[in-house]
PDB file of C-alpha atoms in Angstrom:
ATOM      1  CA  MET E  23      -4.771  12.667  39.162  1.00  0.00           C
ATOM      2  CA  ASN E  24      -7.602  14.126  37.154  1.00  0.00           C
ATOM      3  CA  PRO E  25      -6.806  17.618  35.818  1.00  0.00           C
ATOM      4  CA  HIS E  26      -9.937  19.498  34.833  1.00  0.00           C
ATOM      5  CA  GLN E  27      -9.836  20.378  31.146  1.00  0.00           C
ATOM      6  CA  ASP E  28     -11.241  23.861  31.734  1.00  0.00           C
ATOM      7  CA  ARG E  29      -8.975  24.993  34.598  1.00  0.00           C
ATOM      8  CA  PRO E  30      -5.213  25.100  34.112  1.00  0.00           C
ATOM      9  CA  PHE E  31      -4.605  25.062  37.863  1.00  0.00           C
ATOM     10  CA  PRO E  32      -7.242  22.890  39.556  1.00  0.00           C
ATOM     11  CA  GLY E  33      -7.356  23.201  43.292  1.00  0.00           C
ATOM     12  CA  THR E  34      -4.628  25.843  43.566  1.00  0.00           C
ATOM     13  CA  GLY E  35      -6.851  28.898  43.733  1.00  0.00           C
ATOM     14  CA  ARG E  36      -5.229  30.387  40.617  1.00  0.00           C
ATOM     15  CA  PRO E  37      -7.966  31.663  38.281  1.00  0.00           C
ATOM     16  CA  SER E  38      -8.077  30.253  34.764  1.00  0.00           C
ATOM     17  CA  ILE E  39      -7.722  32.623  31.844  1.00  0.00           C
ATOM     18  CA  ALA E  40      -9.193  30.045  29.467  1.00  0.00           C
ATOM     19  CA  ALA E  41     -12.764  30.409  28.301  1.00  0.00           C
ATOM     20  CA  PRO E  42     -15.068  27.363  28.287  1.00  0.00           C
ATOM     21  CA  ALA E  43     -14.210  24.966  25.487  1.00  0.00           C
ATOM     22  CA  LYS E  44     -16.628  24.820  22.554  1.00  0.00           C
ATOM     23  CA  ARG E  45     -15.937  21.116  22.131  1.00  0.00           C
ATOM     24  CA  PRO E  46     -14.470  19.768  25.387  1.00  0.00           C
ATOM     25  CA  LEU E  47     -11.859  17.075  25.029  1.00  0.00           C
ATOM     26  CA  PRO E  48     -12.962  13.823  26.659  1.00  0.00           C
ATOM     27  CA  PRO E  49     -10.910  12.284  29.448  1.00  0.00           C
ATOM     28  CA  ARG E  50      -7.776  10.638  28.024  1.00  0.00           C
ATOM     29  CA  PRO E  51      -8.427  11.540  24.358  1.00  0.00           C
ATOM     30  CA  LEU E  52      -6.933   9.775  21.356  1.00  0.00           C
ATOM     31  CA  VAL E  53      -5.737  12.508  18.969  1.00  0.00           C
ATOM     32  CA  ALA E  54      -4.979  11.380  15.401  1.00  0.00           C
ATOM     33  CA  VAL E  55      -2.541  13.399  13.296  1.00  0.00           C
ATOM     34  CA  ILE E  56      -3.636  14.703   9.900  1.00  0.00           C
ATOM     35  CA  ALA E  57      -0.205  14.821   8.243  1.00  0.00           C
ATOM     36  CA  LEU E  58      -0.414  17.343   5.421  1.00  0.00           C
ATOM     37  CA  GLN E  59       1.401  16.551   2.194  1.00  0.00           C
ATOM     38  CA  PRO E  60       4.205  19.006   1.265  1.00  0.00           C
ATOM     39  CA  LEU E  61       2.774  22.518   1.163  1.00  0.00           C
ATOM     40  CA  PRO E  62       3.502  25.320  -1.327  1.00  0.00           C
ATOM     41  CA  GLY E  63       7.032  26.599  -0.886  1.00  0.00           C
ATOM     42  CA  SER E  64       8.460  23.409   0.619  1.00  0.00           C
ATOM     43  CA  PRO E  65      11.116  21.479  -1.348  1.00  0.00           C
ATOM     44  CA  LEU E  66       8.920  18.374  -1.759  1.00  0.00           C
ATOM     45  CA  HIS E  67       5.768  20.214  -2.860  1.00  0.00           C
ATOM     46  CA  ALA E  68       4.264  18.483  -5.927  1.00  0.00           C
ATOM     47  CA  GLY E  69       2.080  21.374  -7.074  1.00  0.00           C
ATOM     48  CA  SER E  70      -1.485  20.137  -6.539  1.00  0.00           C
ATOM     49  CA  HIS E  71      -3.405  21.960  -3.819  1.00  0.00           C
ATOM     50  CA  ARG E  72      -6.445  19.790  -4.511  1.00  0.00           C
ATOM     51  CA  ALA E  73      -4.472  16.582  -3.904  1.00  0.00           C
ATOM     52  CA  ILE E  74      -3.226  17.884  -0.541  1.00  0.00           C
ATOM     53  CA  LEU E  75      -6.745  18.822   0.489  1.00  0.00           C
ATOM     54  CA  GLU E  76      -8.262  15.523  -0.632  1.00  0.00           C
ATOM     55  CA  ARG E  77      -5.608  13.494   1.188  1.00  0.00           C
ATOM     56  CA  ALA E  78      -6.362  15.382   4.416  1.00  0.00           C
ATOM     57  CA  LEU E  79     -10.111  14.880   4.015  1.00  0.00           C
ATOM     58  CA  THR E  80      -9.666  11.175   3.231  1.00  0.00           C
ATOM     59  CA  ASP E  81      -7.606  10.670   6.375  1.00  0.00           C
ATOM     60  CA  ALA E  82     -10.125  12.633   8.444  1.00  0.00           C
ATOM     61  CA  ARG E  83     -13.006  10.476   7.206  1.00  0.00           C
ATOM     62  CA  LEU E  84     -11.006   7.352   8.042  1.00  0.00           C
ATOM     63  CA  TYR E  85     -10.257   8.599  11.549  1.00  0.00           C
ATOM     64  CA  ALA E  86     -13.818   9.741  12.132  1.00  0.00           C
ATOM     65  CA  GLY E  87     -15.152   6.356  11.070  1.00  0.00           C
ATOM     66  CA  ALA E  88     -12.721   4.632  13.425  1.00  0.00           C
ATOM     67  CA  GLY E  89     -13.965   6.716  16.341  1.00  0.00           C
ATOM     68  CA  VAL E  90     -10.902   8.763  17.329  1.00  0.00           C
ATOM     69  CA  ASP E  91     -11.630  11.581  19.780  1.00  0.00           C
ATOM     70  CA  ALA E  92      -9.813  14.464  18.090  1.00  0.00           C
ATOM     71  CA  LEU E  93      -7.658  15.438  15.127  1.00  0.00           C
ATOM     72  CA  LEU E  94      -4.383  17.355  14.944  1.00  0.00           C
ATOM     73  CA  ILE E  95      -3.433  19.102  11.696  1.00  0.00           C
ATOM     74  CA  GLU E  96       0.334  19.182  11.134  1.00  0.00           C
ATOM     75  CA  ASN E  97       2.553  20.158   8.200  1.00  0.00           C
ATOM     76  CA  SER E  98       4.516  16.948   8.747  1.00  0.00           C
ATOM     77  CA  TYR E  99       5.880  16.619   5.206  1.00  0.00           C
ATOM     78  CA  ASP E 100       7.345  20.136   4.899  1.00  0.00           C
ATOM     79  CA  LEU E 101      10.904  18.869   5.284  1.00  0.00           C
ATOM     80  CA  PRO E 102      13.234  20.458   6.052  1.00  0.00           C
ATOM     81  CA  TYR E 103      11.212  22.645   8.414  1.00  0.00           C
ATOM     82  CA  THR E 104      11.802  26.369   8.632  1.00  0.00           C
ATOM     83  CA  ARG E 105      11.149  28.965  11.264  1.00  0.00           C
ATOM     84  CA  PRO E 106       8.329  31.446  10.649  1.00  0.00           C
ATOM     85  CA  PRO E 107       7.191  33.244   8.673  1.00  0.00           C
ATOM     86  CA  LEU E 108       5.878  30.340   6.602  1.00  0.00           C
ATOM     87  CA  PRO E 109       5.112  30.907   2.896  1.00  0.00           C
ATOM     88  CA  ALA E 110       1.883  32.841   2.465  1.00  0.00           C
ATOM     89  CA  ALA E 111       0.540  30.295  -0.039  1.00  0.00           C
ATOM     90  CA  ALA E 112       1.103  27.505   2.482  1.00  0.00           C
ATOM     91  CA  VAL E 113      -0.724  29.422   5.209  1.00  0.00           C
ATOM     92  CA  ARG E 114      -3.671  30.044   2.879  1.00  0.00           C
ATOM     93  CA  LEU E 115      -3.877  26.370   1.962  1.00  0.00           C
ATOM     94  CA  VAL E 116      -3.671  25.191   5.588  1.00  0.00           C
ATOM     95  CA  THR E 117      -6.453  27.650   6.441  1.00  0.00           C
ATOM     96  CA  ARG E 118      -8.591  26.215   3.659  1.00  0.00           C
ATOM     97  CA  ILE E 119      -7.893  22.652   4.806  1.00  0.00           C
ATOM     98  CA  ALA E 120      -8.677  23.499   8.422  1.00  0.00           C
ATOM     99  CA  ARG E 121     -11.983  25.036   7.396  1.00  0.00           C
ATOM    100  CA  GLU E 122     -12.909  21.938   5.367  1.00  0.00           C
ATOM    101  CA  LEU E 123     -11.946  19.619   8.210  1.00  0.00           C
ATOM    102  CA  ARG E 124     -14.015  21.667  10.634  1.00  0.00           C
ATOM    103  CA  SER E 125     -17.097  21.126   8.476  1.00  0.00           C
ATOM    104  CA  LEU E 126     -16.356  17.396   8.248  1.00  0.00           C
ATOM    105  CA  PHE E 127     -15.347  16.418  11.792  1.00  0.00           C
ATOM    106  CA  ALA E 128     -17.596  17.216  14.753  1.00  0.00           C
ATOM    107  CA  GLY E 129     -15.057  16.679  17.519  1.00  0.00           C
ATOM    108  CA  PRO E 130     -12.129  18.795  18.698  1.00  0.00           C
ATOM    109  CA  ILE E 131      -9.470  19.705  16.132  1.00  0.00           C
ATOM    110  CA  GLY E 132      -6.018  21.078  16.860  1.00  0.00           C
ATOM    111  CA  ILE E 133      -3.144  22.371  14.779  1.00  0.00           C
ATOM    112  CA  GLN E 134       0.647  22.492  14.908  1.00  0.00           C
ATOM    113  CA  LEU E 135       2.816  24.283  12.356  1.00  0.00           C
ATOM    114  CA  LEU E 136       6.473  23.337  12.210  1.00  0.00           C
ATOM    115  CA  GLU E 137       8.889  24.736  13.045  1.00  0.00           C
ATOM    116  CA  ALA E 138       7.500  26.789  15.934  1.00  0.00           C
ATOM    117  CA  ALA E 139       5.079  28.821  13.790  1.00  0.00           C
ATOM    118  CA  ASN E 140       2.907  29.003  16.876  1.00  0.00           C
ATOM    119  CA  GLU E 141       1.286  32.395  16.324  1.00  0.00           C
ATOM    120  CA  THR E 142       0.389  31.463  12.744  1.00  0.00           C
ATOM    121  CA  ALA E 143      -1.172  28.227  14.006  1.00  0.00           C
ATOM    122  CA  LEU E 144      -3.219  30.155  16.556  1.00  0.00           C
ATOM    123  CA  GLU E 145      -4.362  32.634  13.910  1.00  0.00           C
ATOM    124  CA  ILE E 146      -5.555  29.765  11.721  1.00  0.00           C
ATOM    125  CA  ALA E 147      -7.240  28.087  14.689  1.00  0.00           C
ATOM    126  CA  ALA E 148      -9.117  31.288  15.522  1.00  0.00           C
ATOM    127  CA  GLU E 149     -10.064  31.867  11.877  1.00  0.00           C
ATOM    128  CA  THR E 150     -11.396  28.334  11.307  1.00  0.00           C
ATOM    129  CA  ASP E 151     -12.981  27.526  14.676  1.00  0.00           C
ATOM    130  CA  LEU E 152     -10.438  24.968  15.885  1.00  0.00           C
ATOM    131  CA  ASP E 153     -10.043  23.894  19.496  1.00  0.00           C
ATOM    132  CA  PHE E 154      -6.383  23.633  20.473  1.00  0.00           C
ATOM    133  CA  VAL E 155      -2.837  24.358  19.340  1.00  0.00           C
ATOM    134  CA  ARG E 156       0.267  22.233  19.881  1.00  0.00           C
ATOM    135  CA  VAL E 157       3.144  24.580  20.642  1.00  0.00           C
ATOM    136  CA  GLU E 158       6.910  24.166  20.663  1.00  0.00           C
ATOM    137  CA  GLY E 159       9.101  26.630  22.517  1.00  0.00           C
ATOM    138  CA  TYR E 160       6.399  27.808  24.903  1.00  0.00           C
ATOM    139  CA  VAL E 161       8.879  28.748  27.626  1.00  0.00           C
ATOM    140  CA  PHE E 162      12.664  29.277  27.654  1.00  0.00           C
ATOM    141  CA  ALA E 163      14.594  28.662  24.422  1.00  0.00           C
ATOM    142  CA  HIS E 164      16.101  25.712  22.575  1.00  0.00           C
ATOM    143  CA  VAL E 165      17.874  24.960  19.312  1.00  0.00           C
ATOM    144  CA  GLY E 166      15.729  23.170  16.748  1.00  0.00           C
ATOM    145  CA  GLY E 167      16.648  21.799  13.373  1.00  0.00           C
ATOM    146  CA  ALA E 168      15.957  25.224  11.837  1.00  0.00           C
ATOM    147  CA  GLY E 169      17.842  27.198  14.484  1.00  0.00           C
ATOM    148  CA  LEU E 170      17.148  29.071  17.693  1.00  0.00           C
ATOM    149  CA  ILE E 171      13.560  28.858  18.964  1.00  0.00           C
ATOM    150  CA  GLN E 172      12.562  31.511  21.499  1.00  0.00           C
ATOM    151  CA  GLY E 173       9.886  31.201  24.177  1.00  0.00           C
ATOM    152  CA  CYS E 174       6.485  32.304  22.858  1.00  0.00           C
ATOM    153  CA  ALA E 175       4.103  32.179  25.824  1.00  0.00           C
ATOM    154  CA  GLY E 176       3.754  35.939  26.263  1.00  0.00           C
ATOM    155  CA  PRO E 177       3.029  36.885  22.641  1.00  0.00           C
ATOM    156  CA  LEU E 178       0.898  33.785  22.088  1.00  0.00           C
ATOM    157  CA  LEU E 179      -1.474  34.325  24.999  1.00  0.00           C
ATOM    158  CA  ARG E 180      -1.746  38.018  24.176  1.00  0.00           C
ATOM    159  CA  LEU E 181      -2.671  37.079  20.626  1.00  0.00           C
ATOM    160  CA  ARG E 182      -5.266  34.621  21.922  1.00  0.00           C
ATOM    161  CA  ARG E 183      -6.802  37.347  24.054  1.00  0.00           C
ATOM    162  CA  ASN E 184      -6.768  39.879  21.226  1.00  0.00           C
ATOM    163  CA  ARG E 185      -8.474  37.380  18.927  1.00  0.00           C
ATOM    164  CA  ASN E 186     -11.125  36.686  21.591  1.00  0.00           C
ATOM    165  CA  ALA E 187     -10.125  33.028  21.306  1.00  0.00           C
ATOM    166  CA  GLY E 188      -9.811  31.997  24.933  1.00  0.00           C
ATOM    167  CA  HIS E 189     -11.609  28.736  24.166  1.00  0.00           C
ATOM    168  CA  ILE E 190      -8.589  27.554  22.145  1.00  0.00           C
ATOM    169  CA  ARG E 191      -6.406  25.436  24.416  1.00  0.00           C
ATOM    170  CA  ILE E 192      -2.606  25.695  24.352  1.00  0.00           C
ATOM    171  CA  PHE E 193      -0.722  22.398  24.732  1.00  0.00           C
ATOM    172  CA  ALA E 194       3.033  22.879  25.012  1.00  0.00           C
ATOM    173  CA  ASP E 195       5.797  20.387  24.309  1.00  0.00           C
ATOM    174  CA  LEU E 196       8.298  20.008  27.151  1.00  0.00           C
ATOM    175  CA  LYS E 197      11.927  19.520  26.110  1.00  0.00           C
ATOM    176  CA  LYS E 198      10.861  19.367  22.455  1.00  0.00           C
ATOM    177  CA  LYS E 199      11.960  16.313  20.449  1.00  0.00           C
ATOM    178  CA  HIS E 200      14.528  16.663  17.630  1.00  0.00           C
ATOM    179  CA  CYS E 201      16.064  19.589  19.504  1.00  0.00           C
ATOM    180  CA  ALA E 202      19.145  20.495  21.529  1.00  0.00           C
ATOM    181  CA  HIS E 203      18.483  21.760  25.042  1.00  0.00           C
ATOM    182  CA  ALA E 204      21.981  22.795  26.069  1.00  0.00           C
ATOM    183  CA  LEU E 205      20.690  26.335  26.670  1.00  0.00           C
ATOM    184  CA  THR E 206      18.583  24.979  29.525  1.00  0.00           C
ATOM    185  CA  ALA E 207      20.904  22.206  30.655  1.00  0.00           C
ATOM    186  CA  ASP E 208      20.568  23.439  34.237  1.00  0.00           C
ATOM    187  CA  LEU E 209      16.813  22.797  34.111  1.00  0.00           C
ATOM    188  CA  ASP E 210      15.126  19.418  33.905  1.00  0.00           C
ATOM    189  CA  ILE E 211      11.743  18.642  32.425  1.00  0.00           C
ATOM    190  CA  VAL E 212       9.886  19.317  35.692  1.00  0.00           C
ATOM    191  CA  ASP E 213      11.441  22.788  35.847  1.00  0.00           C
ATOM    192  CA  GLU E 214      10.099  23.447  32.359  1.00  0.00           C
ATOM    193  CA  LEU E 215       6.692  22.093  33.378  1.00  0.00           C
ATOM    194  CA  LYS E 216       6.543  24.447  36.352  1.00  0.00           C
ATOM    195  CA  GLN E 217       7.508  27.434  34.225  1.00  0.00           C
ATOM    196  CA  ALA E 218       4.898  26.507  31.608  1.00  0.00           C
ATOM    197  CA  GLU E 219       2.235  26.298  34.302  1.00  0.00           C
ATOM    198  CA  PHE E 220       3.410  29.608  35.755  1.00  0.00           C
ATOM    199  CA  PHE E 221       2.945  31.044  32.251  1.00  0.00           C
ATOM    200  CA  LEU E 222      -0.652  29.779  32.145  1.00  0.00           C
ATOM    201  CA  VAL E 223      -0.365  26.798  29.798  1.00  0.00           C
ATOM    202  CA  ASP E 224      -3.497  24.634  29.418  1.00  0.00           C
ATOM    203  CA  GLY E 225      -1.694  21.311  29.014  1.00  0.00           C
ATOM    204  CA  VAL E 226       1.753  19.842  28.332  1.00  0.00           C
ATOM    205  CA  ILE E 227       3.134  17.168  26.011  1.00  0.00           C
ATOM    206  CA  VAL E 228       5.951  14.739  26.756  1.00  0.00           C
ATOM    207  CA  THR E 229       7.765  12.893  23.956  1.00  0.00           C
ATOM    208  CA  GLY E 230      10.740  10.720  23.251  1.00  0.00           C
ATOM    209  CA  PRO E 231      13.882  12.314  21.792  1.00  0.00           C
ATOM    210  CA  ARG E 232      12.738  11.732  18.200  1.00  0.00           C
ATOM    211  CA  THR E 233       9.547  11.060  16.242  1.00  0.00           C
ATOM    212  CA  GLY E 234       8.434   7.465  16.679  1.00  0.00           C
ATOM    213  CA  GLU E 235      10.156   7.079  20.051  1.00  0.00           C
ATOM    214  CA  ALA E 236       8.094   6.899  23.230  1.00  0.00           C
ATOM    215  CA  PRO E 237       8.990   8.974  26.293  1.00  0.00           C
ATOM    216  CA  ALA E 238      10.853   7.376  29.163  1.00  0.00           C
ATOM    217  CA  LEU E 239       8.287   6.102  31.649  1.00  0.00           C
ATOM    218  CA  ARG E 240      10.234   7.431  34.639  1.00  0.00           C
ATOM    219  CA  GLU E 241      10.339  10.937  33.154  1.00  0.00           C
ATOM    220  CA  LEU E 242       6.679  10.834  32.160  1.00  0.00           C
ATOM    221  CA  ARG E 243       5.665   9.755  35.654  1.00  0.00           C
ATOM    222  CA  ARG E 244       7.692  12.568  37.216  1.00  0.00           C
ATOM    223  CA  VAL E 245       5.987  15.148  35.022  1.00  0.00           C
ATOM    224  CA  ARG E 246       2.533  13.816  35.732  1.00  0.00           C
ATOM    225  CA  ARG E 247       3.192  13.602  39.465  1.00  0.00           C
ATOM    226  CA  HIS E 248       4.076  17.307  39.573  1.00  0.00           C
ATOM    227  CA  ALA E 249       1.603  18.600  36.971  1.00  0.00           C
ATOM    228  CA  HIS E 250      -1.591  20.536  37.633  1.00  0.00           C
ATOM    229  CA  VAL E 251      -2.556  20.420  33.960  1.00  0.00           C
ATOM    230  CA  PRO E 252      -3.235  17.494  31.595  1.00  0.00           C
ATOM    231  CA  VAL E 253      -0.102  15.633  30.473  1.00  0.00           C
ATOM    232  CA  TRP E 254      -0.247  14.137  26.985  1.00  0.00           C
ATOM    233  CA  ILE E 255       2.162  11.785  25.212  1.00  0.00           C
ATOM    234  CA  GLY E 256       3.205  13.164  21.831  1.00  0.00           C
ATOM    235  CA  SER E 257       5.309  10.434  20.208  1.00  0.00           C
ATOM    236  CA  GLY E 258       6.066   6.757  19.989  1.00  0.00           C
ATOM    237  CA  ILE E 259       2.803   5.115  21.055  1.00  0.00           C
ATOM    238  CA  THR E 260       2.111   1.794  19.314  1.00  0.00           C
ATOM    239  CA  PRO E 261      -0.320  -1.093  19.895  1.00  0.00           C
ATOM    240  CA  ARG E 262       2.537  -2.961  21.541  1.00  0.00           C
ATOM    241  CA  ASN E 263       3.455  -0.359  24.172  1.00  0.00           C
ATOM    242  CA  LEU E 264       0.035   1.269  24.623  1.00  0.00           C
ATOM    243  CA  PRO E 265      -1.009  -1.034  27.511  1.00  0.00           C
ATOM    244  CA  ARG E 266       2.076   0.084  29.479  1.00  0.00           C
ATOM    245  CA  TYR E 267       1.499   3.772  28.816  1.00  0.00           C
ATOM    246  CA  PHE E 268      -2.280   4.032  28.875  1.00  0.00           C
ATOM    247  CA  LYS E 269      -2.676   4.778  32.579  1.00  0.00           C
ATOM    248  CA  GLU E 270       0.380   7.042  32.635  1.00  0.00           C
ATOM    249  CA  ALA E 271      -0.976   9.955  30.579  1.00  0.00           C
ATOM    250  CA  ASP E 272      -4.043  12.142  30.187  1.00  0.00           C
ATOM    251  CA  GLY E 273      -4.070  12.071  26.372  1.00  0.00           C
ATOM    252  CA  PHE E 274      -2.272  10.591  23.363  1.00  0.00           C
ATOM    253  CA  ILE E 275      -1.228  12.129  20.032  1.00  0.00           C
ATOM    254  CA  VAL E 276      -0.657   9.348  17.495  1.00  0.00           C
ATOM    255  CA  GLY E 277       0.564   9.608  13.918  1.00  0.00           C
ATOM    256  CA  SER E 278       3.307   7.196  12.853  1.00  0.00           C
ATOM    257  CA  ALA E 279       1.568   4.110  14.282  1.00  0.00           C
ATOM    258  CA  PHE E 280      -1.288   4.611  11.810  1.00  0.00           C
ATOM    259  CA  ARG E 281       0.978   4.761   8.743  1.00  0.00           C
ATOM    260  CA  THR E 282       2.425   2.100   6.485  1.00  0.00           C
ATOM    261  CA  GLY E 283       5.271   0.345   8.260  1.00  0.00           C
ATOM    262  CA  GLY E 284       4.931   2.707  11.204  1.00  0.00           C
ATOM    263  CA  ASP E 285       6.862   5.234   9.107  1.00  0.00           C
ATOM    264  CA  PHE E 286       6.376   8.919   9.971  1.00  0.00           C
ATOM    265  CA  LEU E 287       6.240   9.704   6.234  1.00  0.00           C
ATOM    266  CA  GLY E 288       4.120   6.710   5.253  1.00  0.00           C
ATOM    267  CA  SER E 289       0.532   6.741   4.018  1.00  0.00           C
ATOM    268  CA  THR E 290      -2.318   6.156   6.443  1.00  0.00           C
ATOM    269  CA  ASP E 291      -2.954   2.410   6.668  1.00  0.00           C
ATOM    270  CA  PRO E 292      -6.543   1.389   7.563  1.00  0.00           C
ATOM    271  CA  GLY E 293      -5.348  -1.996   8.810  1.00  0.00           C
ATOM    272  CA  ARG E 294      -2.846  -0.464  11.216  1.00  0.00           C
ATOM    273  CA  LEU E 295      -5.509   1.977  12.402  1.00  0.00           C
ATOM    274  CA  ARG E 296      -7.924  -0.888  13.126  1.00  0.00           C
ATOM    275  CA  ALA E 297      -5.230  -2.834  14.969  1.00  0.00           C
ATOM    276  CA  PHE E 298      -4.390   0.179  17.127  1.00  0.00           C
ATOM    277  CA  LEU E 299      -8.046   0.895  17.905  1.00  0.00           C
ATOM    278  CA  ALA E 300      -8.602  -2.698  18.992  1.00  0.00           C
ATOM    279  CA  VAL E 301      -5.905  -2.324  21.653  1.00  0.00           C
ATOM    280  CA  TRP E 302      -7.042   1.224  22.501  1.00  0.00           C
ATOM    281  CA  ASN E 303     -10.634   0.160  23.113  1.00  0.00           C
ATOM    282  CA  ARG E 304      -9.508  -2.741  25.268  1.00  0.00           C
ATOM    283  CA  CYS E 305      -7.318  -0.429  27.370  1.00  0.00           C
ATOM    284  CA  ARG E 306     -10.133   2.078  27.728  1.00  0.00           C
ATOM    285  CA  THR E 307     -12.509  -0.663  28.891  1.00  0.00           C
ATOM    286  CA  GLU E 308     -10.020  -2.124  31.357  1.00  0.00           C
ATOM    287  CA  GLN E 309      -8.764   1.217  32.695  1.00  0.00           C
ATOM    288  CA  PRO E 310     -11.504   3.828  32.373  1.00  0.00           C
ATOM    289  CA  PRO E 311     -10.324   7.348  33.302  1.00  0.00           C
ATOM    290  CA  ALA E 312     -11.318   8.772  36.653  1.00  0.00           C
ATOM    291  CA  HIS E 313     -13.931  11.543  36.597  1.00  0.00           C
TER     292      HIS E 313
END
């Protein structure tokens, strides 16, 4: 399977609504998470906007030097997460950080804002010339840690059109981690995939049930077998399990594996990054993606 990055429905005859990408993602990209320190308004915020910015830039330089394919900005440390609207000061700071990262990193950059602040993330992406958005709650509804999350596909794609931002790809989590899916208990992950494709998603993301846990291989294979869009893994990839998963997905979002002790809230560890890249480069050499 080799989904084309610029056509959500290759070979089906369904026209794409996505514009050509400004910075096309390579086949099977490695996407490194820029985990933002606690933002203004969050309980753990320490008060220094400059320190948050500098930490993000330091991590970006480290990732760029290591040769990752893309970055993903995420407000990882804003625990506990809250549904939108996010604090205005936090949105302004994320916009500033995104703009700085765009000037620093030449490759694709994405953004996710927890919890389900998808329209805000798209607004920032359009304002700062980013390339993709990771979205939770794209179709149907689920219960997240902050409460009920409604499907956002309709408003989100209308916003993308109104902002003339069709080049910004939408990657949607399926059966979002850290969430209860009793509301859609009659639907499995392939049903959600099909609805997301029907609602014109550009790519989907499969995860384990919690951060740091890899998806079940059987479930991942089912999604990829039925998908007409790229299928990324969004959690739990480590140097140890990467060889098993490498051929099973079209892209990888990695955060915790690069941090001290593999801890989601740890600092970026250059040694762990080097160790991961050594395995990554070996896998890429042994199993180059089909074109």
